[in-house]
Short mmCIF file of the N, C-alpha and C atoms (twelve columns), coordinates in Angstrom:
data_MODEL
# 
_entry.id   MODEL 
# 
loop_
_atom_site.group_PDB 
_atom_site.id 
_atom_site.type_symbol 
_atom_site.label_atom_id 
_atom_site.label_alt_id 
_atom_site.label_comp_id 
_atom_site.label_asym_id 
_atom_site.label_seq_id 
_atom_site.Cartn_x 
_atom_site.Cartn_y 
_atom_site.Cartn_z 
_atom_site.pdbx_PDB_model_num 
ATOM 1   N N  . UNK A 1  1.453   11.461  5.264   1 
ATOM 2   C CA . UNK A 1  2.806   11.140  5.750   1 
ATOM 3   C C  . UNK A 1  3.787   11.104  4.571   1 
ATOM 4   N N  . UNK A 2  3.577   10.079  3.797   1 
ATOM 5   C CA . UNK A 2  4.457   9.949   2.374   1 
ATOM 6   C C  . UNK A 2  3.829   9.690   1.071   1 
ATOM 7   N N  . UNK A 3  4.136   10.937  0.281   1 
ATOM 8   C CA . UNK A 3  3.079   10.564  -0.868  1 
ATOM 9   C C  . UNK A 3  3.897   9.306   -1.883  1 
ATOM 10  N N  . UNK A 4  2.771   8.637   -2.209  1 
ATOM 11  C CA . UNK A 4  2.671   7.576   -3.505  1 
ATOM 12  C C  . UNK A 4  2.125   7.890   -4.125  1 
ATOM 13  N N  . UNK A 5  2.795   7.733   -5.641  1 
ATOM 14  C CA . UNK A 5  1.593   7.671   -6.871  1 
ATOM 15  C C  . UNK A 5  1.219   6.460   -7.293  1 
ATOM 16  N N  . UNK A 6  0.018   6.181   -7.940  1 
ATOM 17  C CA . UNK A 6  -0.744  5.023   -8.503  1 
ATOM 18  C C  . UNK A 6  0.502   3.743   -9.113  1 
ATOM 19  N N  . UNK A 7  0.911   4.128   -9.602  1 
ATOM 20  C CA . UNK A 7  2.026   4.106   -10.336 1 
ATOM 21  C C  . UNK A 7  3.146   2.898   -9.032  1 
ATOM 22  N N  . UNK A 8  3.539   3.619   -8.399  1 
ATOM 23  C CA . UNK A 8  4.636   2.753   -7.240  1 
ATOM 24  C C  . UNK A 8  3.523   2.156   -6.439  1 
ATOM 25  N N  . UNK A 9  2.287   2.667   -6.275  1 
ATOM 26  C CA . UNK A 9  1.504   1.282   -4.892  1 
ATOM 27  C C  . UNK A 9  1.130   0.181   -6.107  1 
ATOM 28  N N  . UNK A 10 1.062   0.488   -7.356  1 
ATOM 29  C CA . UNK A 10 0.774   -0.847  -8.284  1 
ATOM 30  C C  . UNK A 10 2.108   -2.049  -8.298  1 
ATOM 31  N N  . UNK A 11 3.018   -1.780  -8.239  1 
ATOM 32  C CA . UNK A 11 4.301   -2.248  -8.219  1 
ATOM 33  C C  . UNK A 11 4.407   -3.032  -6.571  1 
ATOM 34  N N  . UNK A 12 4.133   -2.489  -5.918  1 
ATOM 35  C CA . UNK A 12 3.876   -2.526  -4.672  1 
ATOM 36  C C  . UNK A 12 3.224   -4.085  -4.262  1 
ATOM 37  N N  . UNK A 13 2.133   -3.485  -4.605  1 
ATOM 38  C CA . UNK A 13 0.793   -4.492  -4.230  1 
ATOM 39  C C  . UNK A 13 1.475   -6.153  -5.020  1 
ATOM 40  N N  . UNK A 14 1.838   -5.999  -6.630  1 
ATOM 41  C CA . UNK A 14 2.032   -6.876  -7.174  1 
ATOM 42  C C  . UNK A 14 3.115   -7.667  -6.426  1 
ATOM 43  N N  . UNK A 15 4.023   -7.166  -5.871  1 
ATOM 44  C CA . UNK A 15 5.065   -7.813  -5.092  1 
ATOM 45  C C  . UNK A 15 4.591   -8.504  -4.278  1 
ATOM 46  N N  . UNK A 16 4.028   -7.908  -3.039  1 
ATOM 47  C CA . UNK A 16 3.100   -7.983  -1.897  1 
ATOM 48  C C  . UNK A 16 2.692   -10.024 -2.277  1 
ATOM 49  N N  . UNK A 17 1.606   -9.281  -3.083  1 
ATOM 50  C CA . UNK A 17 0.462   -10.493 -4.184  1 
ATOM 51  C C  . UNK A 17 1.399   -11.545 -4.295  1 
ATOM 52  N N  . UNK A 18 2.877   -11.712 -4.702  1 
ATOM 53  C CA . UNK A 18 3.426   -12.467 -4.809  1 
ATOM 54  C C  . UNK A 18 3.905   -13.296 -3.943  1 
ATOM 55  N N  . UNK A 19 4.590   -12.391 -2.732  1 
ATOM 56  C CA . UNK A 19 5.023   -12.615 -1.717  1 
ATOM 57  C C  . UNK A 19 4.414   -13.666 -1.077  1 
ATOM 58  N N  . UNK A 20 2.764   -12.905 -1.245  1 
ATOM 59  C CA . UNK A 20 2.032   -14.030 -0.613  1 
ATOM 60  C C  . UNK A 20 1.556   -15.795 -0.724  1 
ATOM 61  N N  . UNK A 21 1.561   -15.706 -2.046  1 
ATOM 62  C CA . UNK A 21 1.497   -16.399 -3.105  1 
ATOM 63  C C  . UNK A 21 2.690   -17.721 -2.483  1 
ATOM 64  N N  . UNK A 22 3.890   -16.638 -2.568  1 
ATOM 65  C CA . UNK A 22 4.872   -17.925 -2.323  1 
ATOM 66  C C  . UNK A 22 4.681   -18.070 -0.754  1 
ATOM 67  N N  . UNK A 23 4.197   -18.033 0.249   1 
ATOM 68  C CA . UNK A 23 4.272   -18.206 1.375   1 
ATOM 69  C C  . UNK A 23 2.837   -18.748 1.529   1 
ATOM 70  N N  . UNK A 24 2.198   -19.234 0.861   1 
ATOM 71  C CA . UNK A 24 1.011   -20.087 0.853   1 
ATOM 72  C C  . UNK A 24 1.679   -21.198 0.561   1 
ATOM 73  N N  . UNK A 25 2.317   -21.136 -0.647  1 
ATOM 74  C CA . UNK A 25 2.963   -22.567 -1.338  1 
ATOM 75  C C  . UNK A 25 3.885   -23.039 -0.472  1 
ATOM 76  N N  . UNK A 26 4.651   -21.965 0.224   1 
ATOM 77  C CA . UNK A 26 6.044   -22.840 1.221   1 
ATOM 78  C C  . UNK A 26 5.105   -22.643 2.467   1 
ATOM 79  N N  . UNK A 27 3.870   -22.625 3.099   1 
ATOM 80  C CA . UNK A 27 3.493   -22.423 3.825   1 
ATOM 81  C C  . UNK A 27 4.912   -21.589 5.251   1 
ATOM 82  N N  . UNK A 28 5.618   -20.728 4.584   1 
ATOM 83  C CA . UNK A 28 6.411   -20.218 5.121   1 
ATOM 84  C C  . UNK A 28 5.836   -18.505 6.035   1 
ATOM 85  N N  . UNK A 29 5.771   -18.449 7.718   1 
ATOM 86  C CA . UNK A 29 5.251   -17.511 7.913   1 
ATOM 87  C C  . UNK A 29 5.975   -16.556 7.426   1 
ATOM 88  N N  . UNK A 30 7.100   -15.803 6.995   1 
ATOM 89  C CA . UNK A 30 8.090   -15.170 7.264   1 
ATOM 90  C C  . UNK A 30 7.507   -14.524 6.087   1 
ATOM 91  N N  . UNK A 31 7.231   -14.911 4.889   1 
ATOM 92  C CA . UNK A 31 6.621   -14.297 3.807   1 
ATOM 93  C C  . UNK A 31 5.431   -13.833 3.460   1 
ATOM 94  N N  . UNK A 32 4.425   -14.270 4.247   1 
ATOM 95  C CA . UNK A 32 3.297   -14.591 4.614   1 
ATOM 96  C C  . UNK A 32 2.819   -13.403 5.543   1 
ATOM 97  N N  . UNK A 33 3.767   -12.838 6.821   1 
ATOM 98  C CA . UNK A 33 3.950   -11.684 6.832   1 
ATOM 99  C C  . UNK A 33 4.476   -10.293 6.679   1 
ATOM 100 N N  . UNK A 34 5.358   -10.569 6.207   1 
ATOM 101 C CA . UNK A 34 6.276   -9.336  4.889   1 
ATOM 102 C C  . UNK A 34 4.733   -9.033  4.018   1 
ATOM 103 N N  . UNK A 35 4.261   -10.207 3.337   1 
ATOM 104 C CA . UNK A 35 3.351   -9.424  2.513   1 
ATOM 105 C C  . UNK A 35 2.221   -8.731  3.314   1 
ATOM 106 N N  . UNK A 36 1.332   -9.328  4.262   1 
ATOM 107 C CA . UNK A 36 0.463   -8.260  5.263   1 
ATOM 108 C C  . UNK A 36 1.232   -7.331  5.590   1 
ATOM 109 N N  . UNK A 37 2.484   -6.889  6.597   1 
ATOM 110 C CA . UNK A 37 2.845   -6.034  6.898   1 
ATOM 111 C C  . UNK A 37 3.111   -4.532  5.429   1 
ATOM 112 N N  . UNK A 38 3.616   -5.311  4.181   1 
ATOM 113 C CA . UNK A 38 3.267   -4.419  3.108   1 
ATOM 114 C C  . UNK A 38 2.060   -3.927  2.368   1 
ATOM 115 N N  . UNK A 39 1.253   -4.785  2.302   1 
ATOM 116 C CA . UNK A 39 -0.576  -4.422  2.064   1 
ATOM 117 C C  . UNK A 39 -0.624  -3.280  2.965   1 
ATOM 118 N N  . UNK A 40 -0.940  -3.142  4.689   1 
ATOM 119 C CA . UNK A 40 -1.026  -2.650  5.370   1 
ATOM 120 C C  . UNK A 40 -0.377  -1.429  5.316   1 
ATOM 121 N N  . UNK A 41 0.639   -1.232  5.301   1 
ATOM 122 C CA . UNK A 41 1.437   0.289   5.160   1 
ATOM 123 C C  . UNK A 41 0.866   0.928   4.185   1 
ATOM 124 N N  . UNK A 42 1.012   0.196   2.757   1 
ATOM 125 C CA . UNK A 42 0.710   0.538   1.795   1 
ATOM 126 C C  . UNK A 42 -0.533  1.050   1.613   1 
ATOM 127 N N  . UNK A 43 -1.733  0.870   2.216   1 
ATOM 128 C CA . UNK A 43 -2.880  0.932   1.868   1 
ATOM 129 C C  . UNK A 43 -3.039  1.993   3.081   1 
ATOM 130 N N  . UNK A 44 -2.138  2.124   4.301   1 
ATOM 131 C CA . UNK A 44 -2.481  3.071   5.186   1 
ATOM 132 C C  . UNK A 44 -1.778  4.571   4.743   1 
ATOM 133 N N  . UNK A 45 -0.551  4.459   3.760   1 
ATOM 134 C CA . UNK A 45 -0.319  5.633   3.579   1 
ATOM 135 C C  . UNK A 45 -0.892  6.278   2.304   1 
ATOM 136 N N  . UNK A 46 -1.353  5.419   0.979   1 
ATOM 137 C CA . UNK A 46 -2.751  5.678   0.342   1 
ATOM 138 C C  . UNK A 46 -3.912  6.336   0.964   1 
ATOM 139 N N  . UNK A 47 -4.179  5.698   1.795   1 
ATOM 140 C CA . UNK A 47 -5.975  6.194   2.661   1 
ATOM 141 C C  . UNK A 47 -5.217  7.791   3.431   1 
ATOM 142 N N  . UNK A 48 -4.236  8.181   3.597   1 
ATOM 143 C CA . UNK A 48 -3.599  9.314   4.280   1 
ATOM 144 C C  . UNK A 48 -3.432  10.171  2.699   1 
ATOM 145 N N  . UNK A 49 -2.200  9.467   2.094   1 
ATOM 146 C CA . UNK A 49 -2.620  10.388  0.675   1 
ATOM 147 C C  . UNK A 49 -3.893  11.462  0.095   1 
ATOM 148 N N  . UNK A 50 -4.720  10.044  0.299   1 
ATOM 149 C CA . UNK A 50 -6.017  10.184  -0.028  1 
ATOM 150 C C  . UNK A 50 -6.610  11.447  0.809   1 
ATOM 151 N N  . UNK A 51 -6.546  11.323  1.492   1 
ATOM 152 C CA . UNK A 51 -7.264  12.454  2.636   1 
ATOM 153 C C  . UNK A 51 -6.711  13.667  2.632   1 
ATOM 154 N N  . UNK A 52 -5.206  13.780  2.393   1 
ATOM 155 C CA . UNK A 52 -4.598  14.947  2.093   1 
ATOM 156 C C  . UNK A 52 -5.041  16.315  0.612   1 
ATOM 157 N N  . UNK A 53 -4.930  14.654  -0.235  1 
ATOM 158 C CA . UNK A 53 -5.841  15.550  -1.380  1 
ATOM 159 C C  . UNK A 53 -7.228  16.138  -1.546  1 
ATOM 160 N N  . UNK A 54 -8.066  15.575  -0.700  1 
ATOM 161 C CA . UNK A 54 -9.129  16.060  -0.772  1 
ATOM 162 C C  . UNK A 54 -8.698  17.118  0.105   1 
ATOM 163 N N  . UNK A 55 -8.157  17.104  1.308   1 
ATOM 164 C CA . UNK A 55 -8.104  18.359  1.942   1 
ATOM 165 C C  . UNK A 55 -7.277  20.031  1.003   1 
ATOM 166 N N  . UNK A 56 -6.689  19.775  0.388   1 
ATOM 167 C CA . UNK A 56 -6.037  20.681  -0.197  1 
ATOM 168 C C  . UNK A 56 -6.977  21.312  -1.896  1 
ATOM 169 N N  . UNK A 57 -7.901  20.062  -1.927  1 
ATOM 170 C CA . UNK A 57 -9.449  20.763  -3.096  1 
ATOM 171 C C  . UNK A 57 -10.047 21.471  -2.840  1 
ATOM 172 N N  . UNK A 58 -10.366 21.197  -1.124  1 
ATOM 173 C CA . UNK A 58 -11.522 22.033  -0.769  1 
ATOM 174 C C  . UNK A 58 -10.906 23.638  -0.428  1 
ATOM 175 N N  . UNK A 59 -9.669  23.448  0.038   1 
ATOM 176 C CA . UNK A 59 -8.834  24.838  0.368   1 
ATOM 177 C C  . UNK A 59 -8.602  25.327  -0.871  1 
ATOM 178 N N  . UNK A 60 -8.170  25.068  -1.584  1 
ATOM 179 C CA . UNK A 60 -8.132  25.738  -3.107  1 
ATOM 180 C C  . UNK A 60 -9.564  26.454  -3.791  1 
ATOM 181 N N  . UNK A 61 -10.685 25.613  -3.442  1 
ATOM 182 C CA . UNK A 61 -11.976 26.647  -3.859  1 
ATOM 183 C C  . UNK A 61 -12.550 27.376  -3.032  1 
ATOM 184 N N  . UNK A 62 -11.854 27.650  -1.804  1 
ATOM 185 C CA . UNK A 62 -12.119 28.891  -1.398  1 
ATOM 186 C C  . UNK A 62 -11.048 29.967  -1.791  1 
# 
């Protein structure tokens, strides 16, 4: 769908990580899910990334 490099989902995640972090401490849901809803995307358009590249290795060695 949308490529990421290593690079922006690291930036990503660390936010995320934080997000969560503070919504443990304010036991606040609102942050608490901002950060799942960002893990989640994030890691679903990675695992799509992911799959794209392998698909375009195997077409290249033929």
């Amino acid at each position: 769908m949308f490529k990421l490099t290593y690079r922006k989902t690291k930036w990503i995640y660390a936010l995320s990580s934080i997000s969560l972090f503070i919504g443990i401490l304010m036991s606040n849901s609102i942050y608490l899910m901002l950060a799942l809803f960002m893990i989640i995307t994030i890691s679903g358009g990675y695992l799509i990334w992911f799959n794209d590249e392998n698909v375009n290795r195997k077409h290249k060695k033929r």
